[in-house]
Amino acid sequence: MKQIIIDITEEGEVKIETRGFTGKSCVEESRFLKELLGKELARQLTAAYYQVDGKTCVKKHLPLCG
Amino acid sequence: MSHVSKIELEINDLETLEAACASLGLQFVRNQKTYTWYGEYMGDTPLPEDFSANDLGKCDHAVRVPGATYEVGVVRKDGKYFLLWDFWRDGGLERALGPGAGKLKQAYAVERVKREARLKGYRVQQSKSVKGIRLVLSM
């Protein structure tokens, strides 16, 4: 299930977490919340962000020398 | 999980701020042009960013807090609203609103998200968490 989870502390700090999205849709889907609430200070991407249609897209760099 | 963002809260909607005040039992007074505070800037604490000592005590709207003798000033600047208030202990505001008026900011953020998310067709669940309030939006 696609969910957006917003934690708001008693100090007024806001953290937004998206779950169940793949690819960049999470950023698009939660954009309205960021625009509503203020400025994005930091963003941490997770593994699902790099998935395309449910398939993990990972670039591997193999050490060829040394 | 896809990504996690930290947001610096900005107050940009007066109706939501008014609703947040009501949810905390505070009285929002539109067009009150001064707010009660110590009355003189002593220079012992930093001024809010982009404000001078001459700005203190003046506002566009005010918030009255039950049990507090001081009030919160709401000042409109560059399309945003800033909260000006004197946190001196005997004024009673910090006791009611928490450090930095955090409880008012929290109530504002909760109201803002709930209103807009429902307009966009999300289901909204609210619960208390260890650190504050959690809202879960789902389609």
PDB file of C-alpha atoms in Angstrom:
ATOM      1  CA  MET A   1       0.000   0.000   0.000  1.00  0.00           C
ATOM      2  CA  LYS A   2       1.207   3.501  -0.805  1.00  0.00           C
ATOM      3  CA  GLN A   3       1.444   5.674   2.276  1.00  0.00           C
ATOM      4  CA  ILE A   4       2.827   9.049   3.271  1.00  0.00           C
ATOM      5  CA  ILE A   5       3.736   9.259   6.944  1.00  0.00           C
ATOM      6  CA  ILE A   6       4.172  12.648   8.601  1.00  0.00           C
ATOM      7  CA  ASP A   7       5.678  12.917  12.084  1.00  0.00           C
ATOM      8  CA  ILE A   8       5.316  16.293  13.794  1.00  0.00           C
ATOM      9  CA  THR A   9       7.094  16.834  17.106  1.00  0.00           C
ATOM     10  CA  GLU A  10       6.090  19.153  19.949  1.00  0.00           C
ATOM     11  CA  GLU A  11       8.948  21.374  18.844  1.00  0.00           C
ATOM     12  CA  GLY A  12       7.210  21.829  15.483  1.00  0.00           C
ATOM     13  CA  GLU A  13       9.714  19.694  13.550  1.00  0.00           C
ATOM     14  CA  VAL A  14       8.266  17.821  10.579  1.00  0.00           C
ATOM     15  CA  LYS A  15       9.513  14.594   9.001  1.00  0.00           C
ATOM     16  CA  ILE A  16       7.858  13.120   5.915  1.00  0.00           C
ATOM     17  CA  GLU A  17       8.372   9.508   4.911  1.00  0.00           C
ATOM     18  CA  THR A  18       6.929   7.794   1.849  1.00  0.00           C
ATOM     19  CA  ARG A  19       6.326   4.042   1.756  1.00  0.00           C
ATOM     20  CA  GLY A  20       5.281   1.718  -1.021  1.00  0.00           C
ATOM     21  CA  PHE A  21       6.259   3.973  -3.894  1.00  0.00           C
ATOM     22  CA  THR A  22       8.778   3.008  -6.511  1.00  0.00           C
ATOM     23  CA  GLY A  23      11.019   5.279  -8.496  1.00  0.00           C
ATOM     24  CA  LYS A  24      10.637   9.034  -8.424  1.00  0.00           C
ATOM     25  CA  SER A  25       6.851   8.922  -7.908  1.00  0.00           C
ATOM     26  CA  CYS A  26       7.382   9.274  -4.148  1.00  0.00           C
ATOM     27  CA  VAL A  27       8.984  12.676  -4.624  1.00  0.00           C
ATOM     28  CA  GLU A  28       6.166  13.818  -6.912  1.00  0.00           C
ATOM     29  CA  GLU A  29       3.454  12.436  -4.639  1.00  0.00           C
ATOM     30  CA  SER A  30       4.762  14.160  -1.509  1.00  0.00           C
ATOM     31  CA  ARG A  31       5.712  17.430  -3.197  1.00  0.00           C
ATOM     32  CA  PHE A  32       2.424  19.109  -2.226  1.00  0.00           C
ATOM     33  CA  LEU A  33       3.142  18.515   1.458  1.00  0.00           C
ATOM     34  CA  LYS A  34       6.545  20.146   1.261  1.00  0.00           C
ATOM     35  CA  GLU A  35       5.064  23.136  -0.535  1.00  0.00           C
ATOM     36  CA  LEU A  36       2.356  23.388   2.122  1.00  0.00           C
ATOM     37  CA  LEU A  37       4.620  23.188   5.112  1.00  0.00           C
ATOM     38  CA  GLY A  38       7.805  25.005   4.174  1.00  0.00           C
ATOM     39  CA  LYS A  39      11.321  24.259   3.054  1.00  0.00           C
ATOM     40  CA  GLU A  40      12.901  20.841   2.624  1.00  0.00           C
ATOM     41  CA  LEU A  41      16.056  20.800   4.736  1.00  0.00           C
ATOM     42  CA  ALA A  42      17.265  17.292   3.955  1.00  0.00           C
ATOM     43  CA  ARG A  43      16.249  14.296   1.883  1.00  0.00           C
ATOM     44  CA  GLN A  44      17.358  10.704   2.300  1.00  0.00           C
ATOM     45  CA  LEU A  45      16.640   8.403  -0.627  1.00  0.00           C
ATOM     46  CA  THR A  46      16.090   4.712   0.027  1.00  0.00           C
ATOM     47  CA  ALA A  47      16.514   1.600  -2.102  1.00  0.00           C
ATOM     48  CA  ALA A  48      12.988   1.749  -3.487  1.00  0.00           C
ATOM     49  CA  TYR A  49      13.738   5.131  -5.015  1.00  0.00           C
ATOM     50  CA  TYR A  50      16.072   3.427  -7.480  1.00  0.00           C
ATOM     51  CA  GLN A  51      13.496   0.847  -8.550  1.00  0.00           C
ATOM     52  CA  VAL A  52      11.772   1.101 -11.915  1.00  0.00           C
ATOM     53  CA  ASP A  53       8.401  -0.692 -12.129  1.00  0.00           C
ATOM     54  CA  GLY A  54       9.287  -2.858  -9.172  1.00  0.00           C
ATOM     55  CA  LYS A  55      12.608  -4.022 -10.592  1.00  0.00           C
ATOM     56  CA  THR A  56      15.722  -2.938  -8.826  1.00  0.00           C
ATOM     57  CA  CYS A  57      18.040  -0.930 -11.031  1.00  0.00           C
ATOM     58  CA  VAL A  58      21.521  -1.019  -9.565  1.00  0.00           C
ATOM     59  CA  LYS A  59      24.733   0.025 -11.256  1.00  0.00           C
ATOM     60  CA  LYS A  60      27.710  -2.002 -10.143  1.00  0.00           C
ATOM     61  CA  HIS A  61      31.261  -0.871 -10.563  1.00  0.00           C
ATOM     62  CA  LEU A  62      33.716  -3.761 -10.464  1.00  0.00           C
ATOM     63  CA  PRO A  63      37.298  -3.138  -9.471  1.00  0.00           C
ATOM     64  CA  LEU A  64      39.291  -4.153 -12.575  1.00  0.00           C
ATOM     65  CA  CYS A  65      42.732  -3.153 -11.373  1.00  0.00           C
ATOM     66  CA  GLY A  66      44.583  -3.772  -8.138  1.00  0.00           C
TER      67      GLY A  66
ATOM     68  CA  MET B   1      10.029   2.902   1.741  1.00  0.00           C
ATOM     69  CA  SER B   2      11.111   5.432  -0.802  1.00  0.00           C
ATOM     70  CA  HIS B   3      12.465   8.567   0.811  1.00  0.00           C
ATOM     71  CA  VAL B   4      12.519  10.578   4.010  1.00  0.00           C
ATOM     72  CA  SER B   5      12.476  14.402   4.125  1.00  0.00           C
ATOM     73  CA  LYS B   6      12.962  16.878   6.929  1.00  0.00           C
ATOM     74  CA  ILE B   7      10.955  20.085   6.592  1.00  0.00           C
ATOM     75  CA  GLU B   8      11.472  23.491   8.146  1.00  0.00           C
ATOM     76  CA  LEU B   9       7.969  24.654   8.960  1.00  0.00           C
ATOM     77  CA  GLU B  10       6.693  27.940   7.540  1.00  0.00           C
ATOM     78  CA  ILE B  11       3.301  29.386   8.444  1.00  0.00           C
ATOM     79  CA  ASN B  12       1.610  30.599   5.285  1.00  0.00           C
ATOM     80  CA  ASP B  13      -2.123  30.129   5.846  1.00  0.00           C
ATOM     81  CA  LEU B  14      -3.980  32.294   8.339  1.00  0.00           C
ATOM     82  CA  GLU B  15      -7.200  30.237   8.423  1.00  0.00           C
ATOM     83  CA  THR B  16      -5.240  27.135   9.341  1.00  0.00           C
ATOM     84  CA  LEU B  17      -3.398  29.027  12.082  1.00  0.00           C
ATOM     85  CA  GLU B  18      -6.750  30.186  13.426  1.00  0.00           C
ATOM     86  CA  ALA B  19      -8.039  26.593  13.410  1.00  0.00           C
ATOM     87  CA  ALA B  20      -4.849  25.391  15.131  1.00  0.00           C
ATOM     88  CA  CYS B  21      -5.377  27.972  17.882  1.00  0.00           C
ATOM     89  CA  ALA B  22      -8.950  26.785  18.359  1.00  0.00           C
ATOM     90  CA  SER B  23      -7.803  23.160  18.617  1.00  0.00           C
ATOM     91  CA  LEU B  24      -5.505  24.159  21.511  1.00  0.00           C
ATOM     92  CA  GLY B  25      -8.127  26.313  23.234  1.00  0.00           C
ATOM     93  CA  LEU B  26      -6.349  29.567  22.310  1.00  0.00           C
ATOM     94  CA  GLN B  27      -8.115  32.729  21.169  1.00  0.00           C
ATOM     95  CA  PHE B  28      -7.030  34.057  17.772  1.00  0.00           C
ATOM     96  CA  VAL B  29      -7.782  37.784  17.481  1.00  0.00           C
ATOM     97  CA  ARG B  30      -7.728  39.141  13.938  1.00  0.00           C
ATOM     98  CA  ASN B  31      -6.428  42.682  13.370  1.00  0.00           C
ATOM     99  CA  GLN B  32      -5.095  43.155  16.890  1.00  0.00           C
ATOM    100  CA  LYS B  33      -2.103  45.392  16.155  1.00  0.00           C
ATOM    101  CA  THR B  34      -0.112  44.999  19.376  1.00  0.00           C
ATOM    102  CA  TYR B  35       0.577  42.061  21.643  1.00  0.00           C
ATOM    103  CA  THR B  36       1.366  42.057  25.347  1.00  0.00           C
ATOM    104  CA  TRP B  37       5.030  41.445  26.253  1.00  0.00           C
ATOM    105  CA  TYR B  38       7.680  42.780  28.634  1.00  0.00           C
ATOM    106  CA  GLY B  39       7.655  46.010  26.623  1.00  0.00           C
ATOM    107  CA  GLU B  40      11.364  46.612  26.244  1.00  0.00           C
ATOM    108  CA  TYR B  41      14.058  44.631  24.444  1.00  0.00           C
ATOM    109  CA  MET B  42      16.851  43.980  26.923  1.00  0.00           C
ATOM    110  CA  GLY B  43      19.316  42.577  24.377  1.00  0.00           C
ATOM    111  CA  ASP B  44      19.864  39.373  26.363  1.00  0.00           C
ATOM    112  CA  THR B  45      18.407  37.064  23.696  1.00  0.00           C
ATOM    113  CA  PRO B  46      18.798  37.031  19.908  1.00  0.00           C
ATOM    114  CA  LEU B  47      16.101  38.782  17.900  1.00  0.00           C
ATOM    115  CA  PRO B  48      14.082  36.711  15.440  1.00  0.00           C
ATOM    116  CA  GLU B  49      15.723  36.677  12.005  1.00  0.00           C
ATOM    117  CA  ASP B  50      14.814  39.738   9.854  1.00  0.00           C
ATOM    118  CA  PHE B  51      13.264  41.596  12.813  1.00  0.00           C
ATOM    119  CA  SER B  52      14.593  44.585  14.744  1.00  0.00           C
ATOM    120  CA  ALA B  53      13.915  45.676  18.313  1.00  0.00           C
ATOM    121  CA  ASN B  54      11.503  48.292  16.926  1.00  0.00           C
ATOM    122  CA  ASP B  55       9.321  45.529  15.458  1.00  0.00           C
ATOM    123  CA  LEU B  56       8.685  43.924  18.836  1.00  0.00           C
ATOM    124  CA  GLY B  57       5.231  44.493  20.303  1.00  0.00           C
ATOM    125  CA  LYS B  58       3.666  45.219  16.887  1.00  0.00           C
ATOM    126  CA  CYS B  59       1.658  42.648  14.936  1.00  0.00           C
ATOM    127  CA  ASP B  60      -1.105  42.076  12.395  1.00  0.00           C
ATOM    128  CA  HIS B  61      -3.051  39.600  14.547  1.00  0.00           C
ATOM    129  CA  ALA B  62      -2.607  38.179  18.029  1.00  0.00           C
ATOM    130  CA  VAL B  63      -3.136  34.991  19.987  1.00  0.00           C
ATOM    131  CA  ARG B  64      -4.398  35.057  23.572  1.00  0.00           C
ATOM    132  CA  VAL B  65      -3.421  32.095  25.702  1.00  0.00           C
ATOM    133  CA  PRO B  66      -5.536  31.119  28.732  1.00  0.00           C
ATOM    134  CA  GLY B  67      -3.502  31.388  31.924  1.00  0.00           C
ATOM    135  CA  ALA B  68      -0.783  33.539  30.313  1.00  0.00           C
ATOM    136  CA  THR B  69      -0.416  37.270  30.798  1.00  0.00           C
ATOM    137  CA  TYR B  70       1.624  37.727  27.620  1.00  0.00           C
ATOM    138  CA  GLU B  71       0.296  37.249  24.080  1.00  0.00           C
ATOM    139  CA  VAL B  72       1.680  35.941  20.783  1.00  0.00           C
ATOM    140  CA  GLY B  73       1.956  38.427  17.920  1.00  0.00           C
ATOM    141  CA  VAL B  74       1.327  37.196  14.380  1.00  0.00           C
ATOM    142  CA  VAL B  75       3.228  39.259  11.813  1.00  0.00           C
ATOM    143  CA  ARG B  76       2.816  38.996   8.039  1.00  0.00           C
ATOM    144  CA  LYS B  77       6.015  39.419   6.062  1.00  0.00           C
ATOM    145  CA  ASP B  78       6.862  38.342   2.490  1.00  0.00           C
ATOM    146  CA  GLY B  79       3.718  36.207   2.243  1.00  0.00           C
ATOM    147  CA  LYS B  80       4.497  34.280   5.420  1.00  0.00           C
ATOM    148  CA  TYR B  81       3.390  34.637   9.021  1.00  0.00           C
ATOM    149  CA  PHE B  82       5.866  34.890  11.880  1.00  0.00           C
ATOM    150  CA  LEU B  83       5.147  34.359  15.561  1.00  0.00           C
ATOM    151  CA  LEU B  84       6.640  36.984  17.873  1.00  0.00           C
ATOM    152  CA  TRP B  85       6.420  36.400  21.582  1.00  0.00           C
ATOM    153  CA  ASP B  86       8.253  36.963  24.822  1.00  0.00           C
ATOM    154  CA  PHE B  87       9.203  33.719  26.510  1.00  0.00           C
ATOM    155  CA  TRP B  88       9.972  35.270  29.908  1.00  0.00           C
ATOM    156  CA  ARG B  89       8.758  32.693  32.425  1.00  0.00           C
ATOM    157  CA  ASP B  90       6.235  34.843  34.261  1.00  0.00           C
ATOM    158  CA  GLY B  91       4.505  35.722  30.986  1.00  0.00           C
ATOM    159  CA  GLY B  92       3.284  32.124  30.893  1.00  0.00           C
ATOM    160  CA  LEU B  93       3.611  31.493  27.162  1.00  0.00           C
ATOM    161  CA  GLU B  94       6.410  28.935  27.199  1.00  0.00           C
ATOM    162  CA  ARG B  95       4.622  26.932  29.886  1.00  0.00           C
ATOM    163  CA  ALA B  96       1.502  26.768  27.690  1.00  0.00           C
ATOM    164  CA  LEU B  97       3.053  26.485  24.218  1.00  0.00           C
ATOM    165  CA  GLY B  98       6.379  24.770  24.872  1.00  0.00           C
ATOM    166  CA  PRO B  99       9.837  25.937  23.787  1.00  0.00           C
ATOM    167  CA  GLY B 100       9.669  28.019  20.609  1.00  0.00           C
ATOM    168  CA  ALA B 101       5.854  27.882  20.722  1.00  0.00           C
ATOM    169  CA  GLY B 102       6.350  24.357  19.352  1.00  0.00           C
ATOM    170  CA  LYS B 103       2.893  23.112  20.356  1.00  0.00           C
ATOM    171  CA  LEU B 104       1.251  25.853  18.279  1.00  0.00           C
ATOM    172  CA  LYS B 105       3.501  25.057  15.317  1.00  0.00           C
ATOM    173  CA  GLN B 106       2.687  21.363  15.730  1.00  0.00           C
ATOM    174  CA  ALA B 107      -1.069  22.044  15.780  1.00  0.00           C
ATOM    175  CA  TYR B 108      -0.708  24.246  12.689  1.00  0.00           C
ATOM    176  CA  ALA B 109       1.173  21.563  10.760  1.00  0.00           C
ATOM    177  CA  VAL B 110      -1.388  18.891  11.713  1.00  0.00           C
ATOM    178  CA  GLU B 111      -4.298  21.077  10.576  1.00  0.00           C
ATOM    179  CA  ARG B 112      -2.534  22.100   7.352  1.00  0.00           C
ATOM    180  CA  VAL B 113      -1.776  18.529   6.327  1.00  0.00           C
ATOM    181  CA  LYS B 114      -5.218  17.157   7.254  1.00  0.00           C
ATOM    182  CA  ARG B 115      -7.121  19.832   5.323  1.00  0.00           C
ATOM    183  CA  GLU B 116      -5.084  19.610   2.152  1.00  0.00           C
ATOM    184  CA  ALA B 117      -4.724  15.824   2.155  1.00  0.00           C
ATOM    185  CA  ARG B 118      -8.499  15.345   2.389  1.00  0.00           C
ATOM    186  CA  LEU B 119      -9.004  17.749  -0.511  1.00  0.00           C
ATOM    187  CA  LYS B 120      -6.659  15.568  -2.548  1.00  0.00           C
ATOM    188  CA  GLY B 121      -8.617  12.428  -1.682  1.00  0.00           C
ATOM    189  CA  TYR B 122      -6.291  10.875   0.888  1.00  0.00           C
ATOM    190  CA  ARG B 123      -7.569   8.986   3.920  1.00  0.00           C
ATOM    191  CA  VAL B 124      -5.992  10.513   7.022  1.00  0.00           C
ATOM    192  CA  GLN B 125      -5.281   8.621  10.251  1.00  0.00           C
ATOM    193  CA  GLN B 126      -3.966  10.512  13.272  1.00  0.00           C
ATOM    194  CA  SER B 127      -2.213   8.936  16.232  1.00  0.00           C
ATOM    195  CA  LYS B 128       0.137   9.905  19.034  1.00  0.00           C
ATOM    196  CA  SER B 129       3.712   8.767  18.740  1.00  0.00           C
ATOM    197  CA  VAL B 130       6.616   8.869  21.180  1.00  0.00           C
ATOM    198  CA  LYS B 131       7.894  12.098  19.666  1.00  0.00           C
ATOM    199  CA  GLY B 132       4.603  13.823  18.896  1.00  0.00           C
ATOM    200  CA  ILE B 133       1.771  13.317  16.415  1.00  0.00           C
ATOM    201  CA  ARG B 134       1.812  10.956  13.439  1.00  0.00           C
ATOM    202  CA  LEU B 135      -0.425  11.376  10.406  1.00  0.00           C
ATOM    203  CA  VAL B 136      -0.704   8.531   7.916  1.00  0.00           C
ATOM    204  CA  LEU B 137      -2.069   9.417   4.475  1.00  0.00           C
ATOM    205  CA  SER B 138      -3.218   6.621   2.198  1.00  0.00           C
ATOM    206  CA  MET B 139      -5.147   6.431  -1.037  1.00  0.00           C
TER     207      MET B 139
END
